Amino acid sequence: KMVAEYEYEKLLERKEKMMFIDVRSPKEYAEGHIPGAVNIPVFSDIEREKVGIIYKKTGKREATREAVKIVGLKVYDIYRKFEEILEKGTKLVIYCARGGMRSSTVAALFKELSLPVLKLSKGYKGYRAYVNKALPEIIKKMRFIVLYGKTGSGKTKILKELQEKGCNVLDLEGCANHRGSLLGSIGLGREYSQKYFESLVLESLLSFRTETVFVEGESQRIGNIVIPIYLYKAILNGEKIYIETDVHRRIDIIKEEYLKEGYDKEEIIKAVHKLSRYIGEKQTEEFIGNIKDNRFDTVIKDLIEKYYDRVYKTKGKTIEKVFYNENEEKCALEIIKYFTGGE
């Protein structure tokens, strides 16, 4: 019984429930994986390195022997993990880096044990080739409506409202796990990798039912992530709207966004230190003093006036319409009405 092997694109056409199993090492998985894939590694990071060294020094046969020895001890555990996640009527799609030894071995073995397994042809590398080809093609077909507005104007909340009302929203900051500003990673944990960001963007676009997409106007960098040039240009050439929000409301929005339950004051102070080259040492120390005294409103108001608003530019952008945000839901409804002609 041969294991059926499919390219990623062909798997998308199969209307079956599928679960992707990434058998690469934890480090490879962390650098980028198929969204939703579960990591059940055949080798740990150290074991993978060891097999690689043997392969380079003494060749394939010795490396294979070492690999089999490692995997042999783990077969029971791996099988139990597969069993745990196997839902009724779900196909398990196994992949490794290039569709080589790791995924072939596991897939063949578990096929013999009557698990419903398929193998991803060319592995993660093949999937990445699909992303690189499909993403620019899909983006060409999309109509982007781009929200601009100063920091704290509620753009993220408005996009959430639009999404709840059935609009397609591409959340670039969500795909990057970063808020795009210098303080943008506070309270969000690790930033995603460039590859994973691109995977999440593609997955979002594939889920959309229409070609109109709402998105926030970002600079080309979001933290460590660089928006691919073809997507960045498509957004720059989109239809632009501007969100105008009262300064007191902006302070509240920023406070709510950054000072969620269990926020870490040290993390905020560390992020403010990064601003010192833009606002000077004296101002930075003043901010930090106010943060320690919990005077957040003062800090946010100063940051808005002395830093954020100064660096925010819409120069050279043709804004089609300005919407006033007194309330995100109301604002979202006005935007929908404007772009659909009140349908």
Coordinates of C-alpha atoms in Angstrom, one line a residue:
K1 CA 0.0 0.0 0.0
M2 CA 1.6 3.2 -1.2
V3 CA 1.0 6.4 0.7
A4 CA -0.9 8.9 -1.5
E5 CA 1.2 12.0 -2.1
Y6 CA -0.3 15.4 -3.0
E7 CA 1.0 18.9 -3.7
Y8 CA -0.5 21.6 -1.4
E9 CA -2.6 23.1 -4.2
K10 CA -4.2 19.8 -5.0
L11 CA -5.0 19.2 -1.3
L12 CA -6.9 22.5 -1.2
E13 CA -9.1 21.1 -4.0
R14 CA -10.0 18.0 -1.9
K15 CA -13.1 18.9 0.1
E16 CA -12.1 16.8 3.1
K17 CA -11.2 17.6 6.7
M18 CA -7.5 17.6 7.0
M19 CA -5.0 18.0 9.7
F20 CA -1.4 18.9 8.9
I21 CA 1.3 17.1 10.9
D22 CA 4.7 18.8 10.8
V23 CA 7.3 16.1 11.7
R24 CA 10.3 18.6 11.5
S25 CA 12.2 19.7 14.5
P26 CA 10.7 22.3 16.9
K27 CA 13.2 24.9 15.6
E28 CA 12.2 24.4 12.0
Y29 CA 8.5 24.5 13.0
A30 CA 9.1 27.8 14.9
E31 CA 10.7 29.4 11.8
G32 CA 7.5 28.9 9.8
H33 CA 4.9 26.2 9.3
I34 CA 1.5 25.6 7.6
P35 CA -1.1 27.5 9.7
G36 CA -2.9 25.1 12.0
A37 CA -0.3 22.4 11.6
V38 CA 0.6 20.4 14.7
N39 CA 4.2 19.8 15.4
I40 CA 5.0 16.1 16.2
P41 CA 8.8 16.1 15.7
V42 CA 10.6 13.0 14.6
F43 CA 13.9 14.5 15.8
S44 CA 14.6 17.1 18.5
D45 CA 16.8 20.0 17.3
I46 CA 19.9 18.3 18.8
E47 CA 19.1 15.0 17.2
R48 CA 18.5 16.6 13.8
E49 CA 21.9 18.3 14.0
K50 CA 23.6 15.0 15.0
V51 CA 22.1 13.1 12.0
G52 CA 23.2 16.0 9.7
I53 CA 26.8 15.8 11.0
I54 CA 26.9 12.0 10.5
Y55 CA 25.5 12.5 6.9
K56 CA 28.2 15.0 6.1
K57 CA 31.1 13.0 7.6
T58 CA 30.2 9.4 6.8
G59 CA 27.4 9.5 4.2
K60 CA 23.8 8.5 3.9
R61 CA 23.8 4.9 5.1
E62 CA 25.3 5.8 8.5
A63 CA 23.0 8.8 8.9
T64 CA 20.0 6.6 8.0
R65 CA 21.0 4.0 10.6
E66 CA 21.3 6.8 13.3
A67 CA 17.9 8.2 12.2
V68 CA 16.2 4.8 12.4
K69 CA 17.7 4.2 15.9
I70 CA 16.3 7.5 17.1
V71 CA 12.9 7.1 15.5
G72 CA 12.6 3.5 16.6
L73 CA 12.5 4.5 20.3
K74 CA 9.8 7.1 19.6
V75 CA 7.4 5.3 17.4
Y76 CA 5.0 4.5 20.3
D77 CA 4.9 8.1 21.5
I78 CA 4.4 9.5 18.0
Y79 CA 1.7 7.0 17.3
R80 CA -0.1 7.9 20.5
K81 CA 0.1 11.6 19.6
F82 CA -1.4 10.9 16.2
E83 CA -4.2 8.9 17.8
E84 CA -5.0 11.7 20.2
I85 CA -5.5 14.4 17.5
L86 CA -7.2 12.1 15.0
E87 CA -10.8 13.2 14.7
K88 CA -13.4 11.2 12.9
G89 CA -13.3 11.6 9.2
T90 CA -10.1 13.6 9.2
K91 CA -7.1 12.9 6.9
L92 CA -3.7 13.3 8.5
V93 CA -1.3 15.1 6.0
I94 CA 2.3 14.5 7.0
Y95 CA 5.1 16.8 5.9
C96 CA 8.8 17.4 6.6
A97 CA 11.3 19.9 5.0
R98 CA 11.3 18.5 1.5
G99 CA 9.1 15.5 1.5
G100 CA 12.1 13.2 2.1
M101 CA 13.0 10.6 4.7
R102 CA 11.2 11.9 7.8
S103 CA 7.7 12.3 6.3
S104 CA 8.1 9.2 4.1
T105 CA 9.1 6.9 7.0
V106 CA 6.3 8.1 9.3
A107 CA 3.7 8.1 6.6
A108 CA 4.5 4.6 5.4
L109 CA 4.6 3.2 9.0
F110 CA 1.3 4.7 10.0
K111 CA -0.4 3.7 6.8
E112 CA 0.5 0.1 7.7
L113 CA -1.0 0.7 11.1
S114 CA -4.3 1.8 9.3
L115 CA -4.2 5.5 10.1
P116 CA -5.7 7.7 7.4
V117 CA -2.5 9.4 6.2
L118 CA -1.5 11.3 3.2
K119 CA 1.9 12.8 2.4
L120 CA 2.6 16.4 1.3
S121 CA 4.7 16.3 -1.8
K122 CA 7.9 18.3 -1.6
G123 CA 7.2 19.1 2.1
Y124 CA 7.3 22.6 3.6
K125 CA 9.6 23.7 0.7
G126 CA 6.8 22.8 -1.8
Y127 CA 4.3 24.6 0.3
R128 CA 6.5 27.7 0.4
A129 CA 6.8 27.6 -3.4
Y130 CA 3.0 27.6 -3.5
V131 CA 2.8 30.6 -1.2
N132 CA 5.3 32.5 -3.3
K133 CA 3.3 31.8 -6.5
A134 CA -0.2 32.2 -5.2
L135 CA 0.1 35.2 -2.9
P136 CA 1.0 37.8 -5.7
E137 CA -1.7 36.3 -8.0
I138 CA -4.5 36.6 -5.4
I139 CA -3.5 40.1 -4.4
K140 CA -3.7 41.3 -8.0
K141 CA -7.4 40.5 -8.0
M142 CA -8.3 42.3 -4.8
R143 CA -9.8 45.7 -4.3
F144 CA -8.2 47.2 -1.2
I145 CA -9.9 49.9 0.9
V146 CA -7.3 51.3 3.2
L147 CA -7.9 52.9 6.6
Y148 CA -5.5 55.7 7.6
G149 CA -5.5 57.6 10.9
K150 CA -3.1 58.6 13.7
T151 CA -2.1 56.3 16.5
G152 CA -5.0 55.5 18.8
S153 CA -7.7 56.6 16.3
G154 CA -9.4 53.2 16.7
K155 CA -8.5 51.7 13.3
T156 CA -8.0 48.2 14.7
K157 CA -11.4 48.3 16.5
I158 CA -13.1 49.6 13.4
L159 CA -11.6 46.8 11.3
K160 CA -13.0 44.3 14.0
E161 CA -16.4 45.8 13.6
L162 CA -16.2 45.6 9.8
Q163 CA -15.2 41.9 10.2
E164 CA -18.1 41.2 12.5
K165 CA -20.5 42.8 10.0
G166 CA -19.3 40.3 7.3
C167 CA -16.6 42.4 5.5
N168 CA -13.3 40.9 4.5
V169 CA -10.6 42.3 6.7
L170 CA -6.9 41.6 6.3
D171 CA -5.3 42.1 9.7
L172 CA -1.6 42.6 8.9
E173 CA -0.7 43.4 12.5
G174 CA -2.4 40.2 13.7
C175 CA -0.5 38.3 11.0
A176 CA 2.7 39.8 12.3
N177 CA 1.7 39.5 16.0
H178 CA 2.9 43.1 16.4
R179 CA 1.1 46.5 16.5
G180 CA 3.4 48.2 14.0
S181 CA 4.5 51.0 16.3
L182 CA 7.7 51.2 18.3
L183 CA 5.9 50.0 21.3
G184 CA 4.1 47.5 19.2
S185 CA 5.1 44.2 20.7
I186 CA 4.1 44.9 24.3
G187 CA 2.1 42.1 25.8
L188 CA 1.8 40.0 22.6
G189 CA 4.6 37.5 23.2
R190 CA 7.0 36.5 20.4
E191 CA 6.7 38.2 17.0
Y192 CA 6.0 35.8 14.1
S193 CA 8.6 35.0 11.4
Q194 CA 8.5 36.5 7.9
K195 CA 7.5 33.1 6.4
Y196 CA 4.7 32.5 8.9
F197 CA 3.4 36.1 8.4
E198 CA 3.1 35.4 4.6
S199 CA 1.3 32.1 5.3
L200 CA -1.2 33.8 7.5
V201 CA -1.8 36.5 4.9
L202 CA -2.4 33.9 2.3
E203 CA -4.8 31.9 4.5
S204 CA -6.8 35.1 5.2
L205 CA -7.1 36.0 1.5
L206 CA -8.1 32.4 0.6
S207 CA -11.0 32.5 3.1
F208 CA -12.5 35.7 1.6
R209 CA -15.8 35.4 -0.3
T210 CA -15.5 38.6 -2.2
E211 CA -12.7 40.7 -3.7
T212 CA -13.2 43.8 -1.6
V213 CA -10.7 43.8 1.4
F214 CA -10.4 46.3 4.2
V215 CA -6.9 46.9 5.6
E216 CA -5.0 49.3 7.8
G217 CA -2.5 51.6 6.1
E218 CA 0.9 50.3 7.4
S219 CA 4.4 51.3 6.7
Q220 CA 6.3 48.6 4.9
R221 CA 7.8 47.2 8.2
I222 CA 5.7 45.9 11.1
G223 CA 8.2 45.2 13.8
N224 CA 10.6 42.6 12.2
I225 CA 8.3 41.8 9.4
V226 CA 8.6 43.3 5.9
I227 CA 5.4 43.5 3.9
P228 CA 6.2 41.9 0.5
I229 CA 6.5 44.7 -2.1
Y230 CA 3.6 43.5 -4.3
L231 CA 1.3 43.6 -1.3
Y232 CA 2.6 46.9 -0.1
K233 CA 2.1 48.5 -3.5
A234 CA -1.4 47.1 -3.8
I235 CA -2.2 48.7 -0.5
L236 CA -0.6 52.0 -1.4
N237 CA -2.7 52.0 -4.6
G238 CA -5.9 51.2 -2.8
E239 CA -8.8 53.5 -2.1
K240 CA -7.9 55.5 1.0
I241 CA -10.1 56.7 3.9
Y242 CA -9.1 58.6 6.9
I243 CA -10.3 58.1 10.5
E244 CA -10.4 61.3 12.6
T245 CA -10.7 60.8 16.4
D246 CA -10.8 63.2 19.3
V247 CA -7.5 63.2 21.3
H248 CA -9.2 62.2 24.6
R249 CA -10.7 59.2 23.0
R250 CA -7.3 58.3 21.4
I251 CA -5.8 58.3 24.9
D252 CA -8.5 55.9 26.1
I253 CA -8.0 53.6 23.1
I254 CA -4.2 53.5 23.5
K255 CA -4.6 52.9 27.3
E256 CA -7.0 50.0 26.7
E257 CA -4.8 48.5 24.0
Y258 CA -1.5 48.5 25.9
L259 CA -2.6 48.3 29.5
K260 CA -4.6 45.0 29.4
E261 CA -4.9 42.9 32.5
G262 CA -1.6 41.7 33.9
Y263 CA 0.4 44.2 31.7
D264 CA 4.1 44.4 32.5
K265 CA 5.4 47.8 33.5
E266 CA 9.0 46.8 32.9
E267 CA 8.2 45.8 29.3
I268 CA 6.6 49.3 28.7
I269 CA 9.7 51.0 30.2
K270 CA 12.0 49.0 28.0
A271 CA 10.0 50.0 24.9
V272 CA 10.0 53.7 25.9
H273 CA 13.8 53.5 26.2
K274 CA 13.9 52.6 22.5
L275 CA 12.2 56.0 21.8
S276 CA 15.1 58.0 23.4
R277 CA 16.9 58.5 20.1
Y278 CA 13.8 60.2 18.8
I279 CA 12.7 62.2 21.8
G280 CA 15.9 62.7 23.8
E281 CA 17.2 61.4 27.1
K282 CA 15.5 64.1 29.2
Q283 CA 12.0 63.4 27.8
T284 CA 12.5 59.6 28.1
E285 CA 13.4 59.9 31.8
E286 CA 10.3 62.1 32.4
F287 CA 8.1 59.5 30.7
I288 CA 9.6 56.6 32.7
G289 CA 9.1 58.6 35.9
N290 CA 5.4 59.1 35.0
I291 CA 5.0 55.4 34.1
K292 CA 6.4 54.4 37.5
D293 CA 3.9 56.8 39.1
N294 CA 1.1 55.3 37.0
R295 CA 0.5 58.7 35.3
F296 CA -0.3 56.9 32.0
D297 CA -2.7 59.6 30.6
T298 CA 0.1 62.2 30.8
V299 CA 2.6 59.9 29.1
I300 CA 0.2 58.9 26.3
K301 CA -0.9 62.5 25.7
D302 CA 2.8 63.6 25.5
L303 CA 3.7 60.7 23.2
I304 CA 0.8 61.5 20.9
E305 CA 1.8 65.2 20.7
K306 CA 5.6 65.1 20.8
Y307 CA 6.2 61.8 18.9
Y308 CA 3.4 59.9 17.2
D309 CA 1.6 62.8 15.5
R310 CA 4.8 64.4 14.3
V311 CA 5.9 61.2 12.5
Y312 CA 2.5 60.5 11.1
K313 CA 2.2 61.6 7.4
T314 CA -0.5 61.3 4.9
K315 CA 1.2 63.7 2.6
G316 CA 1.0 62.7 -1.1
K317 CA -2.0 60.4 -0.3
T318 CA -5.3 61.2 -1.9
I319 CA -7.9 60.6 0.8
E320 CA -11.2 59.7 -0.6
K321 CA -13.3 60.4 2.5
V322 CA -12.8 61.3 6.2
F323 CA -14.9 59.4 8.8
Y324 CA -15.3 60.6 12.4
N325 CA -14.9 58.0 15.0
E326 CA -17.1 58.7 18.0
N327 CA -18.0 55.1 18.2
E328 CA -16.4 52.2 16.3
E329 CA -19.6 50.4 15.4
K330 CA -21.3 53.5 14.1
C331 CA -18.1 54.4 12.1
A332 CA -18.0 50.9 10.6
L333 CA -21.6 51.1 9.5
E334 CA -21.0 54.5 7.8
I335 CA -18.0 53.0 6.0
I336 CA -20.0 50.1 4.7
K337 CA -22.8 52.3 3.6
Y338 CA -20.4 54.6 1.8
F339 CA -18.7 51.7 -0.1
T340 CA -21.9 49.7 -0.9
G341 CA -24.1 52.6 -1.6
G342 CA -26.3 51.6 1.3
E343 CA -27.2 48.1 -0.1

